[in-house]
Structure formats: structure tokens, C-alpha cells
């Protein structure tokens, strides 16, 4: 087996730590790279796999882990950039998977994600958007005003009932409820 | 279903972007947060799921996605810190999963990872170490000297045959072979 | 005299520049490392030494300079982390001072600080909290909303009359009064 | 007592976290702000106070804590900048201490430091240089080449026997000896 | 021709990327280095050259490109620092241009800028201030409160009619109007 | 005159501060944004305007100041990305200049730069490459190894005799010769 091509793939995925999600500078708040975003998306996919027993968990998580791999070769294109730039993502994927024993599997996962038809793909795409909703809500909680303009339109892209319900609950909570609510407030203040 | 507890869990996982892997400052080179590390580990798990057909792919990737979640409450403890600090990880996990419909599943995954007995757990733990090997090799390739001291001991922690083979191939490649080798060198230089 | 152990101690203290105060990412605003915090705390101790003639100035400042040294081995634990992690600080201190000619002095200073009984220790602990109040007020002045929740509880931890009075005056001033008030405003605007 | 002027002084000292030591960009390696440098200098002063029983410990540490306060109003001037810029440090100090109950004490400490005659001032000035030697050695240990050019000249500025001995021991140690030497190496590598 | 002195000049200008504009930390918001500021100023000069046909375009842009070169040797002095520091800018310029074939031209450009009499110099100085207005407005748009205090006084420094009109239009627009207004809003939200 | 469209253009150019030059993360060393790069390029153009009396100085500098403006809408595409992405730069330029009184002038300048035929365009393109050579040499001087691989190919892209001579002299100098050579070394070391 061609282990060196696999090593190359790992170094290629490592590059995602260096690719900033370009939308945040247009937003004027926040900061995230593609590796952080991919973690967040795959983590939501893990949750979906628990909430949606009909979905194939492995395919759902795999799709999220690889969905932005082509950005190592293409960069992260935001809404404005997509007006002017057209990326040959298929070619980037072909080059990324060339010589890999499981190359056609990876290719199929990325195509499935982009097509967005299967249950798993619709959940994966919602995970992708929810990861953005989560960041926008956290930025709003610390006082940024620009997310208010974007949250409705990102939420509007959601396709699954579970994704929509999760978005609503994200918007009802605060970024720090997860720990503030678990402790006795008196304790927090008197530590 | 308690969707708000799920939202809280997502905000808790988002905190992993803020937690630096503390070992890098002891190393004197590189920088990574726990979200980036978790992506890298889960991505390697995806690859393992393709190379090891006997492993349960969903459990393997899930384990990697959640294995460092307790660090949102505990922080990232490096080798030196572990000499002095003892963390009640079970309690952190209990609090993180309290009220979640799939809480006991998450708990079981983290226990399985920490126990390291099952095939999936051994692969997940190797993915965790390989993610570090990959970073060390990339730092070495750009001229840092400290990784030379650490690479052998991180490689020494690997338990699976596939993990060991992958480590060897990582060490044989350069951080930029993945793209330098795919293009005609003349083209690169004459662009 | 074992000068090399002293050199080691200096390199250990240098590590405090690499340790972020972990509370700020939970706050969602600001950024500080342990070296910066230690400077701020010791500077306030210097001021206390001028306002409190009964206090032993050298012991007070020394206590503040060394109070967070164990964090080089333990990391900086915030309120949430302390719910799950227990640190053997005595062991960290023992290792840090082993072989030092003035090791037992350092150890005694850290114990005195932690016990918080002596006048000097109470002032040093108030300096530690005031350094946090100062940062929270400066963050509030530039528009962050989260400090409002924390300022009262940090102020509530103060024990000395001087510390309390200083906190009040910090909260009455703006982060930039120190220079804005000293110049003729017309000049500022017409420069 | 004018507590508000004291609050202003604290906000002024807080500004030192924002002032980069400008020499590092000329060096092409490392990064430090004036607050971090002041901590490092005062910490070395604490050590000197233990090694030099004839020195007045409180005056020595106080001098180091305040020696760079004027940089809040003047900025940090490196060797090159000093060829072109002349700073009226006395005026900066006068403005910083105006209206403070202990203002003339602070002024006297800064003058004593700059004059460099008293035992305490000579130790404080050596602490200032040793803090730089320490950083240069740490940069050299991780592979930077430029410190080699600067270390001899910074060491050449030292005036006290203790300072010189400490510099020698700093140069003999590695930046990570403080913890690497304390653990059984096998343990480190087999963790 | 002395090409090596020209190479030195380029390395000197490269240092401007390392010099932070010190006013932003006093403002408590934003961040900019002298190279970024110089680009912004020269870009506005390009625009002025189109709006003011009487101005010598080459001299106007040249003046903006070199106006902050002395900061490589002097640093960036803000309003507070200028109360205490006096810089021998002529000497810095003399050293920077020594041995250059076009040295006296450069010197003349910087003197012309500082004198501020010629049409080109007045436009160049307005470009310098407008670059700051632009940043302040962008900071205000994302929620910072401190620019409100500074915008009127920076605008008050403008000398040319064109500069004043441009400032007014900057203050009427939002930082993201340039792209938000060009697309159909529905498209933006439905992407 | 449509001053608001001009304000929009300024905010668009301000975005260049947020766009990282993506090649540096592939290089594994250094960091630069498009605004910094544009300054550097325009500064070299200023020098060329002094060395090449036949060139139209205003057109040469203008070309360099605007040559990367389309990157606000397109992003910065490096060698790898250009294998997969095709950008409609003309459309980006059209949108950027729409409604500007001097829009067609700007458009013509960018076309002239891209065509690379005129003397000014050839010099501007060499300035673009020399700005990269300068950064690579500075990275090499502080110990990075990767520039050695790239310097020859970037130098190989130069077209003008002056550009080639300047590249040679850049490679002969050190990043800090500009100030180290101007002072008496003894002074430097005894400061």
C-alpha cells in the first residue's frame, strides 16, 4: 500500500490550519481557520448521528471531515469572492486523492456533500451552516453587532427539521450558559 | 428532546478553539489549539477506517471527535503539568453530558478511548499521537531543532501496526511534498 | 553556590510569558499571560507598600513576584477548571525551589500568600484581585459587556480597606483618564 | 488621599502590556512587551535580594518595578532609535507622579536607577540586562542565529560580580533544563 | 551606481511592517503598522491625483510613499509621546539617504511634506489624516465607541476642500457598503 | 462628483489589510498581507522612477498602488491555487471602478500591468517580484531554510536590467546592514 501518498494527504489536511475562513474579515468580527471549522462541523455531525438513527453515522461524519479538504488547494472562498472566482474543485479533489487506496471513496463523499441530496448530505450541509450560526451567536453575545445581519440568512439555508430546531436552541442560549448554569451562582461570585 | 442542552454542548465544544495545546510552548516551536488537534485526529481516524475494515468506522471517528471535549473544563495538560495536577475527568464528562439524550453514549466513548483496549480505541489513540508526529515533522522541515528530541518518543507510544507504518511514511516525506511532487518543477520555478 | 539552579529558575519564570490566563477566553474578551499579570500584581504591591507603612514592603513585593510561579508547572486554572482539577502546588513549589540557596524562603512566601493571614498576604491577595478589576474596567471602557457581570464578584473578594478604596477609584476612572486629563483638550484635538 | 490619581497610575502601568520592546524586530526573532520585561527584571531583582544581603531588598525590587514606567509616555526606544530621538524622561516621570502621595519616592527611584551608582541601582541595571540575556539564550536554544551576535555585548554591560556569574550560568543551561533534568528521561519518553 | 545602498534602503522600508502605529493602543481598538498606513496614504494620494489635475501626481504619490520612512529609525510617535520625545528627523533622513543617487530628492520630498505648503504637500497631509479617518469609521461600524471621540478632531486637521468632502462621504458610508450595495440583497441572504 | 463611490473604493482598499498573501503558509515562514505587499511594491516603483528617467513616474507608481486591488474581491491566489481556480479579474475591476469618475483610468492601469508590455508595466511587475525577493532574503537571514528553494525562481521572473541588478544587490546584503553598517560597531556593543 502506498503509505507515502497517505502521509502526503495528512500534510495536505494540516494546511487547513493555515487557511483563514475569509468571511470573518468581511464580517469585521471573529476569526476561524478551516481546520477549526471542520472540527466544529464534524462534531455537529456526530450529534446528528445520535439524533437521526436512519442516517449512516460513518458516512455523515466522514463527509464533514473531508468536505473542505479541497480548500488546501483552492483556498476559502466567501460570498463576495464566489462572484468572481470559479474553482475547479473536481480537479483539486482528483489531485488530492490520486494514488490513494481509498481515493474514489473520498471523491464520492465530496461529490455527495456537494450534491446535497442524500439524508447524510443534507445533515452534513446543515452541520456546516450550524457551525457558522454557533460562531455568529457567540460573537453577538460578546457585543458584536454585525452578526444580527447574517444570522437570519445563514439560518435560512438550513434544510433539515433537526438542523432548524438546533439553530433555534442555539439562538436561545448564551455562549457561556453551558457552565454558568451548572454552578450555583453564589459560588461563582464568591470563589 | 432537550435541544437547549445540545446547544450548550456545542458552545462547550466551541471553547476548544480557545484552549492552546500547552506542550508547544514547552517545545519552543509551533502552536495548536484543541479544536485543530481534534480535527487532525478525527481526520486520521477517517483514514484508519479505510485501512482497517475490521474497525467500526463510526465508533472510531466519534471517539476521536469527543476524546478531548473534557479539556473545555480541564484545560490541556502537558507532560510536566501531569506531574502535579490530577484531573477528575469523569466528573467533567458527567457534567458535559448531563441531560443529553445521548449522554451515556458519549461517556462510554470517552471511557473506551481512555481504556485503550478495543481495536477502535487503539487506533484512536494512535491517531492522537500521529497528529502530534505530523506537526513535529512539519516543524522540523522548516528548521526547528527541538522536534528531533521528541519524535522518537511520540512514535514509541504507537500501538498498532498501521499507526507505526504511517508514522514511518510521515517521517520520510516533507511537509510540502503533497503539492511539490505533483507539478512539473520547471513549471513551479517559471510560473 | 549553585548558580545553574538559579539559571533554571529564571528559565522557569520565563515560561510564565507563555501561559495565558485562561479566564479571559471564558469571559470572551481580553487577553493576558501570567508574566503580565504578575507584573501588574507586583506593581500594585509596590503602591500598597507606600500606602501601608506597617507592611513589610520587601516581603509584600516578593510574595507577588513569586505567587504564580507554580503555574509554570501547573498551568493557569480558572474557576471552571478548579471544579475538576486538583493541583499539588506544594510539590510544584518543592521542585521549583529544590537546590536553591533561598529555596525555603520562596516556599514560605508562597505558603504565606496562599494562607492569606498576615497583613502582607492580605495585601498581596488584594493586589492579585485588583489587577483583574483593572483589566475588567479597561475592557468595559472600550465597549465589552461581559465585565459588568464579573466586576462585582471580583471586588467582593477584596479584604483590606485600602484595596476596597482603590477598587472604587478604579471603577470611577476611565482607562485613558491618566493622559486625557493632563493635557488641554483643545491641544489634543488640534494637534 | 487622592485615590483617583493612584487609579490613573495603575491604568498607565497597564499600558506597558501594549508597548512592544522594539529591539526584537531589529533582532528578527522573539517578542516581548514592557510589562513582561518588567516582571522578568523584578523577578531577577528578587533573586538578587536573596544573594546580596547588603542590598536593600525593597528598594531594589521597587526600582525594577518602576524603571520602565516612563515608557507608557515615551515608548520603548531601542539602540537605533536612540541615535535620533531624545526623550525628556524627567518630564514624563513628573507627569506620571503628579499628585501622588508617594510621587517623590517614585521619582527618586527612577533617578537612582538611571544614575546607576548605588549597590541597588547597579543590581537593578544588571537585572535589566540579564532579563535580555535570558531571552536571547532561549531564542538561541530553539535555533535562532541572530542572538549569537548580541549576547556578548549585552553580557559586556553587566557591572556586578553576581550578575556576571548568573549570566555565565544562564549561557551554560538550556531553556528547558529546569524540567527536563528533574524527571527520569525514560519516563519522559515513555509517557 | 551604488545598488547596495538601494538594497539597504529597501530593507529599511521593510522594517515599517514591524512598527505598530502606537496610537491604536491608546485608542483601545484597531491595529495597524506603518507599512499598511503608508499604503493607505499613497492610495488616497493616487485618488487625489485624479481629482486634482493641477497637482503633480508623481510628486504627490512619492511624498506619501516616503513620508513615514524615518519611522524605521525613530519609531511611530503618537500624540502623548510627542509631549516628551523630540526626534531629530532630519538626521534620520540624512542617514537613510546617504550614498543614494536620488538621496537629495527623497530628502526634499520629506521636507516638503513636513512643511505642508505646496498643493501636493497639503493633499499628501490630508491623505495621511484621511487614512486615519477611514480606520476610525471602520472601527465604529463594528461597534467600537472610542472613535466617536477622535473622528471630529482628525477631520478638523484637514486642509483641502477635496479632503474635507472625502471625509464627509467616508463618514456617510459603512465599511461594507462597497460590496453589500452592489449585490441584490436577496441573493446575499439566499446564497 | 460621486464622492460616496470614492469612499467605497477606500473601504475596499482597506480590506487588503485583511487579506494574507497565501504563499507564505505554503513556504512555512513569514507573513504578509496584501496592503503591506502593495506598499513595498509601490516603494520599489518610486525607486525605479528615480533610476529610469524614461519611465512615466506617476503611471508606474499608480500601477503598483492599484495592481492588487482586485484581491479585495478575489482573494490572494498562490501558485498552487492558480492550478484550480480561475478568477474573472476584469469583472472584479469593473465592479470596483463602477461609478468612479476616474474608473476607466484605473481599469487601464490594471490591464497595462497585467499585459506587461510597456516600460512602466515591466518595471511595475519587477517591483512586484522584488518585493517578494526582499522578504525571502530577510527570512533567510534569520535562519529559515525554505527561501533558498524559491529565491532563484522568483529572481528568474525578473525582466528589466535594473530589476536584475537590484535583486543581485539585495542578495548580497543582510537584512540589518542598513543600520549595522552605519554605526561604529564598538558603540553598538557598548551601548
Tab-separated table of N, CA and C in Angstrom, chain E residues 63-109:
chain	number	residue	atom	x	y	z
E	63	UNK	N	5.697	61.528	-2.267
E	63	UNK	CA	5.715	62.112	-0.918
E	63	UNK	C	5.042	61.187	0.089
E	64	UNK	N	3.891	60.618	-0.305
E	64	UNK	CA	3.163	59.728	0.599
E	64	UNK	C	3.914	58.424	0.831
E	65	UNK	N	4.582	57.922	-0.210
E	65	UNK	CA	5.307	56.655	-0.058
E	65	UNK	C	6.504	56.796	0.879
E	66	UNK	N	7.115	57.982	0.913
E	66	UNK	CA	8.328	58.135	1.744
E	66	UNK	C	8.079	58.882	3.050
E	67	UNK	N	6.866	59.432	3.249
E	67	UNK	CA	6.680	60.362	4.379
E	67	UNK	C	6.944	59.726	5.731
E	68	UNK	N	6.732	58.423	5.875
E	68	UNK	CA	6.966	57.802	7.181
E	68	UNK	C	8.222	56.936	7.212
E	69	UNK	N	9.040	57.009	6.163
E	69	UNK	CA	10.270	56.216	6.165
E	69	UNK	C	11.131	56.488	7.408
E	70	UNK	N	11.234	57.747	7.870
E	70	UNK	CA	12.078	57.976	9.058
E	70	UNK	C	11.631	57.185	10.284
E	71	UNK	N	10.392	56.681	10.277
E	71	UNK	CA	9.923	55.913	11.441
E	71	UNK	C	10.675	54.590	11.598
E	72	UNK	N	11.353	54.130	10.556
E	72	UNK	CA	12.204	52.951	10.725
E	72	UNK	C	13.308	53.208	11.742
E	73	UNK	N	13.756	54.466	11.834
E	73	UNK	CA	14.828	54.834	12.770
E	73	UNK	C	14.302	55.525	14.024
E	74	UNK	N	13.086	56.013	13.991
E	74	UNK	CA	12.568	56.866	15.061
E	74	UNK	C	11.431	56.178	15.804
E	75	UNK	N	10.749	55.270	15.144
E	75	UNK	CA	9.542	54.672	15.699
E	75	UNK	C	8.352	55.553	15.393
E	76	UNK	N	7.164	55.059	15.732
E	76	UNK	CA	5.945	55.824	15.478
E	76	UNK	C	5.532	56.506	16.772
E	77	UNK	N	5.576	57.819	16.761
E	77	UNK	CA	5.286	58.586	17.981
E	77	UNK	C	3.858	59.114	17.933
E	78	UNK	N	3.085	58.770	18.944
E	78	UNK	CA	1.712	59.276	18.970
E	78	UNK	C	1.626	60.597	19.740
E	79	UNK	N	0.407	61.099	19.863
E	79	UNK	CA	0.186	62.395	20.480
E	79	UNK	C	0.819	62.490	21.885
E	80	UNK	N	0.611	61.471	22.704
E	80	UNK	CA	1.168	61.508	24.066
E	80	UNK	C	2.690	61.522	24.009
E	81	UNK	N	3.244	60.611	23.223
E	81	UNK	CA	4.701	60.506	23.162
E	81	UNK	C	5.352	61.805	22.686
E	82	UNK	N	4.678	62.508	21.792
E	82	UNK	CA	5.258	63.752	21.290
E	82	UNK	C	5.363	64.836	22.355
E	83	UNK	N	4.683	64.668	23.489
E	83	UNK	CA	4.841	65.618	24.593
E	83	UNK	C	6.216	65.485	25.257
E	84	UNK	N	6.864	64.357	25.086
E	84	UNK	CA	8.079	64.065	25.865
E	84	UNK	C	9.288	63.777	25.001
E	85	UNK	N	9.039	63.418	23.754
E	85	UNK	CA	10.121	62.932	22.919
E	85	UNK	C	10.345	63.924	21.795
E	86	UNK	N	11.599	64.249	21.544
E	86	UNK	CA	11.812	65.036	20.338
E	86	UNK	C	12.757	64.276	19.427
E	87	UNK	N	12.341	64.141	18.198
E	87	UNK	CA	13.071	63.315	17.245
E	87	UNK	C	13.811	64.203	16.265
E	88	UNK	N	15.057	63.851	16.008
E	88	UNK	CA	15.837	64.580	15.021
E	88	UNK	C	15.582	63.911	13.666
E	89	UNK	N	14.417	64.214	13.108
E	89	UNK	CA	14.010	63.542	11.877
E	89	UNK	C	14.981	63.848	10.735
E	90	UNK	N	15.503	65.078	10.691
E	90	UNK	CA	16.424	65.414	9.590
E	90	UNK	C	17.636	64.499	9.606
E	91	UNK	N	18.131	64.217	10.812
E	91	UNK	CA	19.291	63.343	10.882
E	91	UNK	C	18.936	61.922	10.423
E	92	UNK	N	17.748	61.454	10.823
E	92	UNK	CA	17.311	60.123	10.384
E	92	UNK	C	17.224	60.078	8.855
E	93	UNK	N	16.667	61.136	8.275
E	93	UNK	CA	16.544	61.170	6.818
E	93	UNK	C	17.920	61.207	6.170
E	94	UNK	N	18.800	62.048	6.701
E	94	UNK	CA	20.173	62.119	6.150
E	94	UNK	C	20.841	60.752	6.132
E	95	UNK	N	20.707	60.015	7.242
E	95	UNK	CA	21.316	58.685	7.297
E	95	UNK	C	20.642	57.728	6.324
E	96	UNK	N	19.315	57.831	6.213
E	96	UNK	CA	18.598	56.907	5.324
E	96	UNK	C	18.976	57.129	3.862
E	97	UNK	N	19.256	58.397	3.487
E	97	UNK	CA	19.507	58.685	2.065
E	97	UNK	C	20.992	58.783	1.730
E	98	UNK	N	21.840	58.681	2.744
E	98	UNK	CA	23.283	58.816	2.498
E	98	UNK	C	23.738	57.832	1.432
E	99	UNK	N	24.449	58.345	0.437
E	99	UNK	CA	25.011	57.473	-0.584
E	99	UNK	C	24.035	57.063	-1.675
E	100	UNK	N	22.796	57.532	-1.592
E	100	UNK	CA	21.823	57.188	-2.634
E	100	UNK	C	21.906	58.194	-3.774
E	101	UNK	N	21.839	57.710	-5.014
E	101	UNK	CA	21.899	58.640	-6.157
E	101	UNK	C	20.754	59.658	-6.130
E	102	UNK	N	19.598	59.239	-5.597
E	102	UNK	CA	18.433	60.131	-5.572
E	102	UNK	C	18.139	60.589	-4.147
E	103	UNK	N	19.220	60.601	-3.323
E	103	UNK	CA	19.061	60.917	-1.903
E	103	UNK	C	18.495	62.298	-1.650
E	104	UNK	N	19.019	63.297	-2.392
E	104	UNK	CA	18.550	64.654	-2.088
E	104	UNK	C	17.098	64.833	-2.535
E	105	UNK	N	16.682	64.103	-3.565
E	105	UNK	CA	15.264	64.131	-3.964
E	105	UNK	C	14.372	63.633	-2.832
E	106	UNK	N	14.773	62.513	-2.241
E	106	UNK	CA	13.972	61.938	-1.157
E	106	UNK	C	13.869	62.901	0.014
E	107	UNK	N	15.036	63.468	0.333
E	107	UNK	CA	15.098	64.434	1.432
E	107	UNK	C	14.147	65.604	1.161
E	108	UNK	N	14.185	66.101	-0.065
E	108	UNK	CA	13.337	67.243	-0.422
E	108	UNK	C	11.859	66.887	-0.293
E	109	UNK	N	11.519	65.664	-0.671
E	109	UNK	CA	10.114	65.234	-0.584
E	109	UNK	C	9.632	65.225	0.867
